[in-house]
Amino acid sequence: MLIASGLKIAVAALVAGPLAVGGVALLTPIAPPPLPHAVVTLAPGAFAYRLAGDFSTAGRPVAAPRRQLRQDRPLAIMTRQVTAAEYASCVEAGACPRIPQAVPTADRPVVGVSFRDALAYADWITRQTGVVHRLPTDAEWVFAAAEKASDEALPVVDAADPAKAWLARYETESARERPPIAPQPVGTFGANANGLVDLAGNVWEWTATCFERAELAPSGAVRPVTTNCGVRVVQGEHRTYMTDFIRDPRTGGCAAGVPPANLGFRLVVETALADRLRAALERTARRLLGPG
Amino acid sequence: MTRRSVLMGAAVAALLAAAPALAASPDLPRKTVDLVAPPFVHPHQQATREGPAIVAFKMVIEEKEVVIDEAGTKFRAMTFNGTMPGPMMVVHEGDYVELTLVNPDTNTMPHNIDFHAATGALGGGALTHVNPGEQVVLRFKATRTGAFVYHCAPEGMIPWHVVSGMSGTLMVLPRNGLKDRDGKPLRYDRIYYVGENDLYVPRDETGKYKTYESLAESYSDTTEVMRKLIPTHVVFNGKVGALTGANAMTAKVGETVMIVHSQANRDTRPHLIGGHGDYVWETGKFANPPEKNLETWFVRGGSAGAALYTFLQPGIYAYVNHNLIEAVELGATAHFKVEGTWNDDLMTQVSPPGPITPGKVGAAGTSVVK
Ligand SMILES: [Cu+2]
């Protein structure tokens, strides 16, 4: 299971030829699926993740625990967000709800989409390509976003003096820089180490993770108490929670303080290719590192 | 049907383990009050010699489809305890209001409650956010007298929840009862609570009201109508005609009636056609002396007003929002049926309608003095 972190294989639609890491050819080329968007396949690896949701211990709110997680299979994820033109094609095909966005430009991300709209698009593009597309979980998003994911432990609300935390949260929210609201051309906000662009820009991304209230035992065990899948985790410059039918986060969000500027999404690709890659990587790792 | 988006996590064991730490209670007697549906108000004392108490109420939030007019227009409502408006709670100054707010897992939406009578935490809104499948208990001290609005206030979606029905009234009475401006005690024989709602129902291309499978599906169309600020319905008690006909409010000649009128979102101007406001707390706050002999009183959006009137004549009275377009065309009309003996001195029909007699004014046979 030990695979050097940072091992990364680009599987863009147009990329072909032997894939190499450190000059050593690990894999024979595999015909990439005909996807209309670039995808990067991230090798499995460990990463730090602060659990999403509200946590309490013995009835008192506590900070969400930060855990070392392992992405134990390759993760194929779009390098960019779904564009306005792509979403418009889905609307034209009658498979996605119509949204108010003005011009369906090909070079800008779609904004003003709800979680439900994003699901409709994922289903449609899955049917179009024959390759399963879905929203990432929050943990997958954090894994893929790497250094662009913010780990923010918001101050815990103490029942004895809740106002302290509210004031602190407000300060944090108000201090955030606000990028221009209008969607920018793809790539405007730069790429992260994994080659994903526009993370933490002015378009927040829906994830599949539900809002959860959980009990954190002193042992560290987490016991879910309520899971509300009507509210999903939204990721970007910071993590927030949003009711699933909201399209405009400024009028409909459930985030405290300053809401996200826009709601968009990128998708994870579940491919047989990814499975084959994983198998190949594991074989290679075993060969390089030996058993155990 | 409404999508059930809430899954309960690990069952009873987890719930027991997660039983919240309870805040200590003030050492005061406790009372539990059962709420009743508007326009009625639970039994209460108007003045009390007893000391402050903890008064416990429970409200269950109910998302449901309701019918809002005689044409059968269906509306996706969100309600406190199943009614529009939510029930009225009555306590006395210095009492502690202790509300258990339940959001059953049959609902789809998180909710909370902002009491205009409470101090801090956005009126309690910041401490009462409950997901479907959760409940919360809030306690606050009723430090100011008056009739106050309460409403749901989930961040970002406040107006939608409020105009979908989630508002009500809490009345905090002075311990020694209501007074006029000279300190003379004022009492009522009956109390009615009229909650006014402005509703924004989307229409299709042909102008017909649209119906929706769920609240979520109604959201974007409804907000679009809301943003234009023109309600399709302005109703008392949740429905056009909810307080007329068989459901008209009743009184007897000589009885003093307290009418509490709340509007959580939009200004209104109650008027009793054929009657008056003898004593009116237009802003609803009893530390201010009541105004006398009003014809119409102004209730600001986001507040509740209170008016006392002693009926002097029997008959049917219309109680309206005196923007008459809203009263007649949009629904803001209620009726009082009042029994008793007619007082000829206050009013009489001198001469019934008949042919026009030139040069004559007043009672038949009386000449006009030039
Ligand atoms: Cu609500």
Tab-separated table of C-alpha atoms and ligand atoms in Angstrom, chain B residues 78 110-112 152 154 161 166, ligand 1:
chain	number	residue	atom	x	y	z
B	78	MET	CA	-44.052	25.737	6.457
B	110	PRO	CA	-33.777	22.965	8.721
B	111	HIS	CA	-35.683	25.562	10.772
B	112	ASN	CA	-35.190	27.746	13.841
B	152	CYS	CA	-38.351	31.200	11.505
B	154	PRO	CA	-32.691	30.219	8.756
B	161	HIS	CA	-39.704	30.668	5.440
B	166	MET	CA	-43.531	30.485	9.726
C	1	CU	CU	-38.326	27.549	8.783
